[in-house]
GROMACS .gro file of C-alpha atoms in nm:
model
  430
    1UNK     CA    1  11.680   4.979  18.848
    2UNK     CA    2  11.722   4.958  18.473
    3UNK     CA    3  11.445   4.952  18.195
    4UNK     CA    4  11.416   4.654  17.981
    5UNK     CA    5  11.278   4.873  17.711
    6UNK     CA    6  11.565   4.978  17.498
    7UNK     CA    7  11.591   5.328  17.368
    8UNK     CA    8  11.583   5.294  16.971
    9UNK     CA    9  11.866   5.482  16.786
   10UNK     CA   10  11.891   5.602  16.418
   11UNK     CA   11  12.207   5.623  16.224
   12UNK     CA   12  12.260   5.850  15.928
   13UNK     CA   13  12.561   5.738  15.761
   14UNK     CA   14  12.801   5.478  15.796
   15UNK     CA   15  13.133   5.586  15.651
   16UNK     CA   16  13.441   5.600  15.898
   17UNK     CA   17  13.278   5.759  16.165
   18UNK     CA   18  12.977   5.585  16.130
   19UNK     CA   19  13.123   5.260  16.124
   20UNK     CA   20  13.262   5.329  16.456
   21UNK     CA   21  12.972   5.416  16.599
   22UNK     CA   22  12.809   5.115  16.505
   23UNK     CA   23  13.076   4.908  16.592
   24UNK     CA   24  13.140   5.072  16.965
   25UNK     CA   25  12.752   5.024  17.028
   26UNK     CA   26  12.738   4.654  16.907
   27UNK     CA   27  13.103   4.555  17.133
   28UNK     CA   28  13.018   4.774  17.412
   29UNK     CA   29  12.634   4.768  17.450
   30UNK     CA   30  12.654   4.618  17.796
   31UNK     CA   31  12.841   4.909  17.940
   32UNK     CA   32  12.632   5.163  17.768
   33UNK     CA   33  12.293   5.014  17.898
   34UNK     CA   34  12.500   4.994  18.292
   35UNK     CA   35  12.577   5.416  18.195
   36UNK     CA   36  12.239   5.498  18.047
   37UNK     CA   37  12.015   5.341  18.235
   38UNK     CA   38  11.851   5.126  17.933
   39UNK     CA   39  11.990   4.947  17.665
   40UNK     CA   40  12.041   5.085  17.333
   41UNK     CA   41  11.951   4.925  17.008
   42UNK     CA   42  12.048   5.037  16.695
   43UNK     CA   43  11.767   5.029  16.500
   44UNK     CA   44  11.847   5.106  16.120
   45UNK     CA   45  12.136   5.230  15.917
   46UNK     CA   46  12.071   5.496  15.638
   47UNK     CA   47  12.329   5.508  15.362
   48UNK     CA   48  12.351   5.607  14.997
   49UNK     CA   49  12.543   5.260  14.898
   50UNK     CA   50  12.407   5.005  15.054
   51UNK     CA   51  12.577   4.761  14.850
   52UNK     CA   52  12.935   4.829  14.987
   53UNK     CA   53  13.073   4.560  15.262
   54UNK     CA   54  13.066   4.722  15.618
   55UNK     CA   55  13.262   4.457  15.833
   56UNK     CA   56  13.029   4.381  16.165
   57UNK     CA   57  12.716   4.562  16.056
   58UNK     CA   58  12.406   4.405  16.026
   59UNK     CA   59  12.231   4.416  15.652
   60UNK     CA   60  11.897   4.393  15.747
   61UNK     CA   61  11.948   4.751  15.937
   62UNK     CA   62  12.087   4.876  15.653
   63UNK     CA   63  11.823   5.128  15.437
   64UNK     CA   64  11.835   5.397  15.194
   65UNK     CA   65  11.545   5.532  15.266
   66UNK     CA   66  11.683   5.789  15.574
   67UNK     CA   67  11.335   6.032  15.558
   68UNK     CA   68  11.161   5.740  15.625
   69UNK     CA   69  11.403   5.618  15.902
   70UNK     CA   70  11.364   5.925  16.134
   71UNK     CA   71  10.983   5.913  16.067
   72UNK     CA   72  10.968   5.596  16.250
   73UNK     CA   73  10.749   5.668  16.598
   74UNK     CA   74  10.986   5.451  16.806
   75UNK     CA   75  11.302   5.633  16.747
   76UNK     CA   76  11.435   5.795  17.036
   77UNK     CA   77  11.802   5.950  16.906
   78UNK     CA   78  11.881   5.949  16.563
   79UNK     CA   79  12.277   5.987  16.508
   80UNK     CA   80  12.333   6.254  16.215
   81UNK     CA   81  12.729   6.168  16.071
   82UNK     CA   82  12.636   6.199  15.686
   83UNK     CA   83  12.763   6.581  15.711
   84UNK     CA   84  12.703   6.884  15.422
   85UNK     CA   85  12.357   7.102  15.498
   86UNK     CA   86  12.139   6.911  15.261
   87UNK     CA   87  11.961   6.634  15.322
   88UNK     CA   88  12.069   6.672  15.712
   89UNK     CA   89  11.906   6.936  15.795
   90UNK     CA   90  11.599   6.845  15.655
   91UNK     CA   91  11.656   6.492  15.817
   92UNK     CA   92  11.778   6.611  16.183
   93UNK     CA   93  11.392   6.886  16.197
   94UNK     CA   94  11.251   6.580  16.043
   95UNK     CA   95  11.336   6.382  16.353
   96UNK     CA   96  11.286   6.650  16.617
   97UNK     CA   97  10.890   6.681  16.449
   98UNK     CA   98  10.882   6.270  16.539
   99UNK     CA   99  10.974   6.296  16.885
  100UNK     CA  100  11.361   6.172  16.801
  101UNK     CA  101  11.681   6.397  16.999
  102UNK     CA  102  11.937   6.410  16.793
  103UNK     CA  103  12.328   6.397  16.815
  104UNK     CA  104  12.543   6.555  16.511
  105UNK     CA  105  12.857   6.573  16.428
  106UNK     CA  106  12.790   6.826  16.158
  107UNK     CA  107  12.991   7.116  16.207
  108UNK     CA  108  12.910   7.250  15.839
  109UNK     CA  109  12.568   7.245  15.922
  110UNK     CA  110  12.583   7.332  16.303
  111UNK     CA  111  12.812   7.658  16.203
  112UNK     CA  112  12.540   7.781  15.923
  113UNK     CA  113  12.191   7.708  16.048
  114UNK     CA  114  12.239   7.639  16.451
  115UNK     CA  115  11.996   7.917  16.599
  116UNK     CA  116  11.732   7.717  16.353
  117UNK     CA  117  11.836   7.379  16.449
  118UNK     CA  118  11.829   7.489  16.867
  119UNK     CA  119  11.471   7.648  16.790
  120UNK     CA  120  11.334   7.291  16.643
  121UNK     CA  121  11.480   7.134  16.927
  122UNK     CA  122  11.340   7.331  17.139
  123UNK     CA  123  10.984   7.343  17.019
  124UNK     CA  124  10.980   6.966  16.996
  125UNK     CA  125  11.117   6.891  17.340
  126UNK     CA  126  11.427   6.766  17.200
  127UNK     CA  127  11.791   6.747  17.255
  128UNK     CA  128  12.014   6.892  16.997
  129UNK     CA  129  12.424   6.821  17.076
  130UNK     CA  130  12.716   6.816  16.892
  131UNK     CA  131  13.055   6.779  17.054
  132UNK     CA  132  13.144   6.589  16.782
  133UNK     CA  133  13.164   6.840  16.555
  134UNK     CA  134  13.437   7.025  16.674
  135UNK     CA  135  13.805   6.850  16.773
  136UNK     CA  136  13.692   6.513  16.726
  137UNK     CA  137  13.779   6.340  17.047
  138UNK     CA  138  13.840   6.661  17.226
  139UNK     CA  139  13.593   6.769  17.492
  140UNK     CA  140  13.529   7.128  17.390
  141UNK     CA  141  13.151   7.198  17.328
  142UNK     CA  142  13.027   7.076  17.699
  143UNK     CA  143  13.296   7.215  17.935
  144UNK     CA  144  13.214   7.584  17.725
  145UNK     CA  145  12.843   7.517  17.739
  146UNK     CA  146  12.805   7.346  18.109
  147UNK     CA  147  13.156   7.315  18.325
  148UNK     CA  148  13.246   7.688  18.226
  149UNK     CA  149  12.863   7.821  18.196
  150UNK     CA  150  12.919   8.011  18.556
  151UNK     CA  151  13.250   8.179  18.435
  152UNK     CA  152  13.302   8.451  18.173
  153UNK     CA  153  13.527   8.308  17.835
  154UNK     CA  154  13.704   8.592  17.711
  155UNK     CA  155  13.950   8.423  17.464
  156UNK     CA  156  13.943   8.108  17.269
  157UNK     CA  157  14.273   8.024  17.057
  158UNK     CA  158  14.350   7.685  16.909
  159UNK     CA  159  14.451   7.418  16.631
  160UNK     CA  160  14.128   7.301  16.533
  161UNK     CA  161  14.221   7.124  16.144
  162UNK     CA  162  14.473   6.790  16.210
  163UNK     CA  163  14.576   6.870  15.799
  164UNK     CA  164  14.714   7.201  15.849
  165UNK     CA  165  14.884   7.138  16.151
  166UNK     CA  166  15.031   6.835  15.973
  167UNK     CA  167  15.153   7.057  15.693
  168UNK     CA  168  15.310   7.300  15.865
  169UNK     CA  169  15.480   7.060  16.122
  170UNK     CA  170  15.605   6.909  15.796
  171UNK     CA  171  15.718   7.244  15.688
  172UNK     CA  172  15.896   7.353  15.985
  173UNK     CA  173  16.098   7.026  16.054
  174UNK     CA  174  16.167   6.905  15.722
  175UNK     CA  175  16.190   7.270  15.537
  176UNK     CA  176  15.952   7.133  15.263
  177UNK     CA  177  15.721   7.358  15.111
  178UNK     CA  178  15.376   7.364  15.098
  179UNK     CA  179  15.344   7.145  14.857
  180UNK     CA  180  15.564   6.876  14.958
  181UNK     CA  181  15.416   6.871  15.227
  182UNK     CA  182  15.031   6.846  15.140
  183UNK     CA  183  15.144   6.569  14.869
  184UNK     CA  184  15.281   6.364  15.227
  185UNK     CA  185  14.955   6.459  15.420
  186UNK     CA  186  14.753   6.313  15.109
  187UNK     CA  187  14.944   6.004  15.099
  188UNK     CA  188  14.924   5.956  15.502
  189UNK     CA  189  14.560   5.994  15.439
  190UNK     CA  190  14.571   6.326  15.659
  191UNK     CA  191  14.415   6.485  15.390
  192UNK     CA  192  14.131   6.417  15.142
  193UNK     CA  193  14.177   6.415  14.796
  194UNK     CA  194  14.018   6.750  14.749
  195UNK     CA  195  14.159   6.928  15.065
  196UNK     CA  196  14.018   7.277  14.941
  197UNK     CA  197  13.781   7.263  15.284
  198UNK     CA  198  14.105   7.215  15.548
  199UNK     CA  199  14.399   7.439  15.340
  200UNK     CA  200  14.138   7.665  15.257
  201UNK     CA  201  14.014   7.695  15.598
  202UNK     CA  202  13.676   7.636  15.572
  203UNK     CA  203  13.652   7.345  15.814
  204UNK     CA  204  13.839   7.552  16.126
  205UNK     CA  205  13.616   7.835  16.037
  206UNK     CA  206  13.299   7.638  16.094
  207UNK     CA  207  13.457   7.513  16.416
  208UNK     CA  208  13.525   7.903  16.484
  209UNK     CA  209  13.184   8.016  16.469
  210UNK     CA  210  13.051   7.718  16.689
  211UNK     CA  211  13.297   7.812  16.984
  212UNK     CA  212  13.264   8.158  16.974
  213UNK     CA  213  12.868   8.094  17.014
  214UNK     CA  214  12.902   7.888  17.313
  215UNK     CA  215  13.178   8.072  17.451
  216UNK     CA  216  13.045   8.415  17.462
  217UNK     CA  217  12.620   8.326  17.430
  218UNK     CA  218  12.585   8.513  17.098
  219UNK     CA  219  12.502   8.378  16.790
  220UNK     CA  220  12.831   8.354  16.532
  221UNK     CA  221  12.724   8.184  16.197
  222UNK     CA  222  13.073   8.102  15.997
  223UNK     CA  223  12.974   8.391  15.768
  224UNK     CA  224  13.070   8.582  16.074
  225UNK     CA  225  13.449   8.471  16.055
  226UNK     CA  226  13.713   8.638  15.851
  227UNK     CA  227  13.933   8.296  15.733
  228UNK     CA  228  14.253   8.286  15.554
  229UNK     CA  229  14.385   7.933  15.452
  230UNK     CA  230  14.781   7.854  15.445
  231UNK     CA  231  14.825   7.810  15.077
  232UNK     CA  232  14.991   8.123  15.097
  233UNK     CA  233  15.281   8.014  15.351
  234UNK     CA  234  15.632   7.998  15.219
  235UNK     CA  235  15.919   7.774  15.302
  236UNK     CA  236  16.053   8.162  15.369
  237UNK     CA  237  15.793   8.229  15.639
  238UNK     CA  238  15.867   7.953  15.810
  239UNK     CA  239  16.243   8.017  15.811
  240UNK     CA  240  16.163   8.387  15.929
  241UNK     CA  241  15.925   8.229  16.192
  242UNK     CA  242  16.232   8.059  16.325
  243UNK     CA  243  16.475   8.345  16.304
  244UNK     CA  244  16.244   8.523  16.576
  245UNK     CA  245  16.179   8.192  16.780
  246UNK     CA  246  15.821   8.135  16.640
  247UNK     CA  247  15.632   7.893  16.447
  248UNK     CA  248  15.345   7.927  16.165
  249UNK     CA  249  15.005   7.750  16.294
  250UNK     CA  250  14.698   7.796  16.163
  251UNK     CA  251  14.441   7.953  16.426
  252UNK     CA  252  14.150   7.970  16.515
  253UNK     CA  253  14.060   8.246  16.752
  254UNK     CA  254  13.763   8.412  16.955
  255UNK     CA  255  13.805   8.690  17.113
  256UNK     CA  256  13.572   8.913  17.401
  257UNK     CA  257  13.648   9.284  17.306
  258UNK     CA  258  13.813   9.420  17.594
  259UNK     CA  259  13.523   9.679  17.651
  260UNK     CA  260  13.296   9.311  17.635
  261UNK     CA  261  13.076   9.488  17.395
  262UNK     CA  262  13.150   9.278  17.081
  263UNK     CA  263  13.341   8.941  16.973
  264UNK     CA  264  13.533   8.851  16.708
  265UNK     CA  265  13.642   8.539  16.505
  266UNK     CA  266  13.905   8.428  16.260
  267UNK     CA  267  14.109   8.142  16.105
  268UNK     CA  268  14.464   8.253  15.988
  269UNK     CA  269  14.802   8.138  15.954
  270UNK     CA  270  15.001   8.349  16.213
  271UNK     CA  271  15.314   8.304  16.374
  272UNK     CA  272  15.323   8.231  16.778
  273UNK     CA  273  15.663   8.167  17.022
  274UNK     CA  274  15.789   7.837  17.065
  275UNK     CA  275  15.726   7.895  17.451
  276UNK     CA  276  15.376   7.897  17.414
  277UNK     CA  277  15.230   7.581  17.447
  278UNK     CA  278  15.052   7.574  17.081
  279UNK     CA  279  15.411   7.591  16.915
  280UNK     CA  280  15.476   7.194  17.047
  281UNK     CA  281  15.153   7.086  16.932
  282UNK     CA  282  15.335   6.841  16.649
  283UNK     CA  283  15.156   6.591  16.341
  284UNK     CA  284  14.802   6.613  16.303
  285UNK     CA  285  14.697   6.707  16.684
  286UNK     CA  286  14.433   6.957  16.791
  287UNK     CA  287  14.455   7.198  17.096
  288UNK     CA  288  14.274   7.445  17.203
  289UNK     CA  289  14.282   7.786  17.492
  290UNK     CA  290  14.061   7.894  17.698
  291UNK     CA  291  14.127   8.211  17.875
  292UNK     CA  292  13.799   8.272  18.153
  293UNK     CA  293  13.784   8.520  18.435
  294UNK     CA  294  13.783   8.305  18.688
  295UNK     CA  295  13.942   7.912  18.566
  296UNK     CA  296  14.206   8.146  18.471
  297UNK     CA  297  14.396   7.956  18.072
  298UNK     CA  298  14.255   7.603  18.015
  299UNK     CA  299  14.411   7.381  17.727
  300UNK     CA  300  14.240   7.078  17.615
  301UNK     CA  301  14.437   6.877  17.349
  302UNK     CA  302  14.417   6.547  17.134
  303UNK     CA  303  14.341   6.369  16.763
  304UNK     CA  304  14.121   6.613  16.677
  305UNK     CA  305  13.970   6.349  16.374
  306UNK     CA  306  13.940   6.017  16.251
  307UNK     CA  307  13.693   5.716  16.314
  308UNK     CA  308  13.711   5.651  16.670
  309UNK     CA  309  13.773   5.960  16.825
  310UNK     CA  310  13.545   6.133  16.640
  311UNK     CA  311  13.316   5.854  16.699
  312UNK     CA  312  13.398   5.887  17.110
  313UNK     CA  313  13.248   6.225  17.097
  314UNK     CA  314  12.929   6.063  16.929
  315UNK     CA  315  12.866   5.783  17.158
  316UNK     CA  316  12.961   6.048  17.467
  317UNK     CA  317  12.659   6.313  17.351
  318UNK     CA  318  12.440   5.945  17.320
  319UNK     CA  319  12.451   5.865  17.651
  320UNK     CA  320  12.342   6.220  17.782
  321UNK     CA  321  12.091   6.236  17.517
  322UNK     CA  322  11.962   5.875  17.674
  323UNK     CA  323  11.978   5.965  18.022
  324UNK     CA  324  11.785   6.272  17.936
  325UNK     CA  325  11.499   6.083  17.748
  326UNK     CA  326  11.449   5.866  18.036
  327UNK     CA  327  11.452   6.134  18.326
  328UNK     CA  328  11.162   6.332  18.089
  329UNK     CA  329  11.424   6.607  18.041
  330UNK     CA  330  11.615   6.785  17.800
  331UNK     CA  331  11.981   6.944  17.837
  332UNK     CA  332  12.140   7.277  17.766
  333UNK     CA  333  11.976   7.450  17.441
  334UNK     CA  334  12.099   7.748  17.295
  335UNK     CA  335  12.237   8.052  17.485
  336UNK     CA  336  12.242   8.375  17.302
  337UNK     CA  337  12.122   8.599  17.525
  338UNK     CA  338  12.459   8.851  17.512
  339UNK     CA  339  12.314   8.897  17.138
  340UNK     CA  340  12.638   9.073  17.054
  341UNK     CA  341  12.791   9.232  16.757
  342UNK     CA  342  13.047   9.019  16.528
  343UNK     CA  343  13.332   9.282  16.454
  344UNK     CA  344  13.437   9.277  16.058
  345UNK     CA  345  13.864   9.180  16.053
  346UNK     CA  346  13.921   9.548  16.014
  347UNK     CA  347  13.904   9.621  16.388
  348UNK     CA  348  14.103   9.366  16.504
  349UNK     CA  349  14.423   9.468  16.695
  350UNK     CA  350  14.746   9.168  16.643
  351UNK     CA  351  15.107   9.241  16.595
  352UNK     CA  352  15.225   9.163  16.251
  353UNK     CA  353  15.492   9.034  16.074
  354UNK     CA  354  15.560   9.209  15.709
  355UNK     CA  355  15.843   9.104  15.481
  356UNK     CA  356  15.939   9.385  15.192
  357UNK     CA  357  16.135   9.331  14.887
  358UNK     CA  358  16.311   9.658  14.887
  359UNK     CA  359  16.633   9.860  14.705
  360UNK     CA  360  16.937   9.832  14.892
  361UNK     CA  361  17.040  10.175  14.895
  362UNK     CA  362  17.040  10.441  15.156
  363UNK     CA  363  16.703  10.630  15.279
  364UNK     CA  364  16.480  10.321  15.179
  365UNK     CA  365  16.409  10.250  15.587
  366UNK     CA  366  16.380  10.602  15.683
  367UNK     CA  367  16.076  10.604  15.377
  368UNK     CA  368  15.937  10.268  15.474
  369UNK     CA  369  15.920  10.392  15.887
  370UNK     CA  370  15.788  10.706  15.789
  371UNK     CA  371  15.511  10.523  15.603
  372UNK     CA  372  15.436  10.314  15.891
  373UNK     CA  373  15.454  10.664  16.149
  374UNK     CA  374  15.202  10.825  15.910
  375UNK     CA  375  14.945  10.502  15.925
  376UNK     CA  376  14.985  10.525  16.313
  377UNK     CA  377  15.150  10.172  16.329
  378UNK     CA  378  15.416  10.137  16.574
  379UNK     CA  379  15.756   9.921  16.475
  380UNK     CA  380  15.851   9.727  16.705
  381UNK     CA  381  16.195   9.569  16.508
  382UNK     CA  382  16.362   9.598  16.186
  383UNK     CA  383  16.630   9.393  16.040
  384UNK     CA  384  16.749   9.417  15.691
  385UNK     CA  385  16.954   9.251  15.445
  386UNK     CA  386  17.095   9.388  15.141
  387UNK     CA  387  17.316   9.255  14.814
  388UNK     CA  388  17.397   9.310  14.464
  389UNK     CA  389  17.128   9.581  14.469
  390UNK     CA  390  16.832   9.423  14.645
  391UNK     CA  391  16.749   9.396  15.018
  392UNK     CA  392  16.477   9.218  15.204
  393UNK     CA  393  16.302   9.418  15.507
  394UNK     CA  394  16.171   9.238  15.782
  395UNK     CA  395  15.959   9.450  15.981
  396UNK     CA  396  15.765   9.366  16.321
  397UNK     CA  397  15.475   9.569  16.467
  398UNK     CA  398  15.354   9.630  16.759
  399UNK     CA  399  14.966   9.559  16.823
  400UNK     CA  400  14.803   9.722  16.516
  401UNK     CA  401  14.472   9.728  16.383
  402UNK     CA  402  14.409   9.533  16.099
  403UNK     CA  403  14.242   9.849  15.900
  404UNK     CA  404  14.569  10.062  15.939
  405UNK     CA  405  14.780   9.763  15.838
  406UNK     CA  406  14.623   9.738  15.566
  407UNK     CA  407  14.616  10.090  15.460
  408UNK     CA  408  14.983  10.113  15.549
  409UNK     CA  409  15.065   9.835  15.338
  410UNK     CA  410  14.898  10.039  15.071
  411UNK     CA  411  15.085  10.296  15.100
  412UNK     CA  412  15.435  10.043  15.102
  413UNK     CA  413  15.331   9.941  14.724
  414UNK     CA  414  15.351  10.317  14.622
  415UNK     CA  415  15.730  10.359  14.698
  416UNK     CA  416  15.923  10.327  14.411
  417UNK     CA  417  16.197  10.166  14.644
  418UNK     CA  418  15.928   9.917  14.803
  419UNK     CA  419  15.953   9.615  14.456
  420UNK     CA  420  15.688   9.431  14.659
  421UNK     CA  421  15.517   9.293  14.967
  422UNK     CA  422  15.689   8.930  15.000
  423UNK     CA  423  15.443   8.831  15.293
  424UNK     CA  424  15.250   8.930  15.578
  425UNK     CA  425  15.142   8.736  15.893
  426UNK     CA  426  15.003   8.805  16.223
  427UNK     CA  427  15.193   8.729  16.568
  428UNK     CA  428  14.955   8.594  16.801
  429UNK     CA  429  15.054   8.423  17.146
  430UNK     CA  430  15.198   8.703  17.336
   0.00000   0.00000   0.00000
């Protein structure tokens, strides 16, 4: 039997996800209520402009007053989409003190301060979720945290940023460069006018640290992840991605040590076969692995942004949040009970991919593998081009770690017949 009662809901925020939200609970509140149990009402609308049109939502829910808004006594969920730490976290403890669950799509936030955020929750009887803060549309967060909470995740590998897959999908199909092809993104609207946050990496590291958490129940804040943006990627990695039948995507990955005693996490560019699945994932798509003892490789893929899927996610974690309110429960909190180590980027073991600038004259590979045999990194292929004096060395490893890379790289700028380091990148995939 349903209750007439509705379940009041908060909104903080009504840009383009917000919108959506509004606009999916006003067309679709029948179905909703038949799902929940209850109808939903929107009850107010915090935004900083309230002046600007928003097409089908009411103006007298509209307030800037959002501290005053998740105050309110009859608020059941308020709906967090404003993003950025401050005001939201203030706002979203604000709410759990008043008796409100809350639903985020905050990844910024959720990536920083989520052990804090679990713990109000949790002392205030309250629901805290957030699949909407990671992949958009993508159901990532509750298959980790419930369908997948009797296996063991060892690996987690994925496009997790629709602007940097869009640039370097430009990149390898067109041959444009980088910026070429973040002037297209920007005009396609893939990316924002400042995109320092997506080419930077910033934005797949915070998704990073919030999948490594639930994957392997330890806490992983996004000061945890070592994150390298693709500014860096040439028109010439790309072209020597495709020589050895790979392509450049941005990753993020979280990895079980094998001896299950410590994790890590990183965002890099990093070069991966065209066989494996990730390679075909084209335009401004996310997809993510998971690798688990038992479910064996899992892939979960789609638009991993934008209004309405984003805003799918949101209206998804509603409904559990409602059907938990009225059974007098609460749903999965925070599992960290592994409490494992974060290992820095220097212990990491990858293959990599390191392109010399070298003089074309003989004994300049026997220096450059002897350098690499001291370091105690094994080369897995060489090829080499020479002319007019200069040669280009293109040298493959096999699984390294990233310490003695590095220190063998080192050593590489000390040869007077190494003129410089043209590029490295990881192979990942294999």
């Amino acid at each position: 039997m349903m209750r007439t009662r509705p379940l009041k809901v908060a909104l903080l925020g009504c840009g383009v996800v917000g919108s959506e939200v509004a606009r999916i609970m006003t067309t679709h509140a029948d179905d909703l209520a038949a799902r929940i149990g209850a109808p939903v009402e929107l009850a107010g609308i915090a935004v900083r402009r309230p002046d600007r049109v928003r097409e089908g939502v009411p103006a007298e829910l509209v307030t800037t007053d959002a501290t005053a808004l998740v105050k309110r006594g009859d608020i059941d969920v308020v709906i967090e989409v404003i993003g950025g730490i401050e005001p939201a976290r203030t706002l979203i403890t604000t709410a759990f003190e008043h008796g409100a669950s809350v639903v985020s799509a905050n990844k910024a936030l959720v990536a920083a301060d989520g052990a804090a955020l679990h713990a109000a929750a949790e002392a205030n009887g309250a629901d805290l979720y957030y699949e909407a803060a990671v992949a958009g549309a993508i159901p990532l967060v509750r298959p980790l945290r419930e369908s997948l909470a009797g296996d063991k995740v060892n690996r987690v590998l994925g496009i997790v940023n629709g602007t940097t897959n869009f640039i370097l999908d430009r990149m390898a199909s067109t041959g444009a460069g980088y910026s070429e092809a973040l002037d297209e993104a920007t005009a396609l609207g893939y990316a924002e006018a400042d995109p320092t946050a997506d080419v930077e990496g910033f934005d797949a590291a915070a998704k990073a640290a919030i999948l490594a958490g639930i994957a392997f129940h330890t806490r992983v804040t996004i000061d945890d992840v070592h994150r390298e943006g693709l500014t860096e990627v040439t028109a010439a990695d790309i072209a020597s991605a495709q020589r050895m039948g790979c392509t450049v995507k941005l990753l993020a990955i979280c990895e079980r040590a094998a001896d299950g005693a410590s994790v890590t996490a990183r965002v890099h560019p990093a070069m991966i076969p065209l066989t494996h699945p990730l390679a075909s994932v084209r335009e401004a798509y996310n997809a993510v692995f998971v690798e688990a003892d038992a479910a064996g490789q899992l892939m979960f893929y789609g638009p991993g942004a934008g209004g309405a899927p984003t805003a799918s996610a949101v209206l998804g974690d509603l409904v559990a949040v409602c059907r938990n309110k009225l059974a007098g429960a609460t749903g999965p909190g925070e599992s960290a009970y592994t409490a494992l180590p974060v290992s820095p980027m220097g212990e990491v073991v990858t293959r990599y991919h390191i392109s010399l600038d070298v003089a074309d004259k003989p004994g300049v590979l026997a220096q450059v593998a002897t350098v690499f045999a001291e370091h105690g990194v094994s080369i897995d292929t060489v090829r080499q081009q020479g002319k007019d004096g200069e040669a280009s060395l293109v040298v493959v490893t096999h699984r390294a770690a990233d310490a003695a890379l590095s220190s063998t790289v080192g050593a590489l700028r000390e040869l007077d017949t190494v003129r410089g380091v043209a590029s490295i990148m990881r192979v990942e995939g294999e």
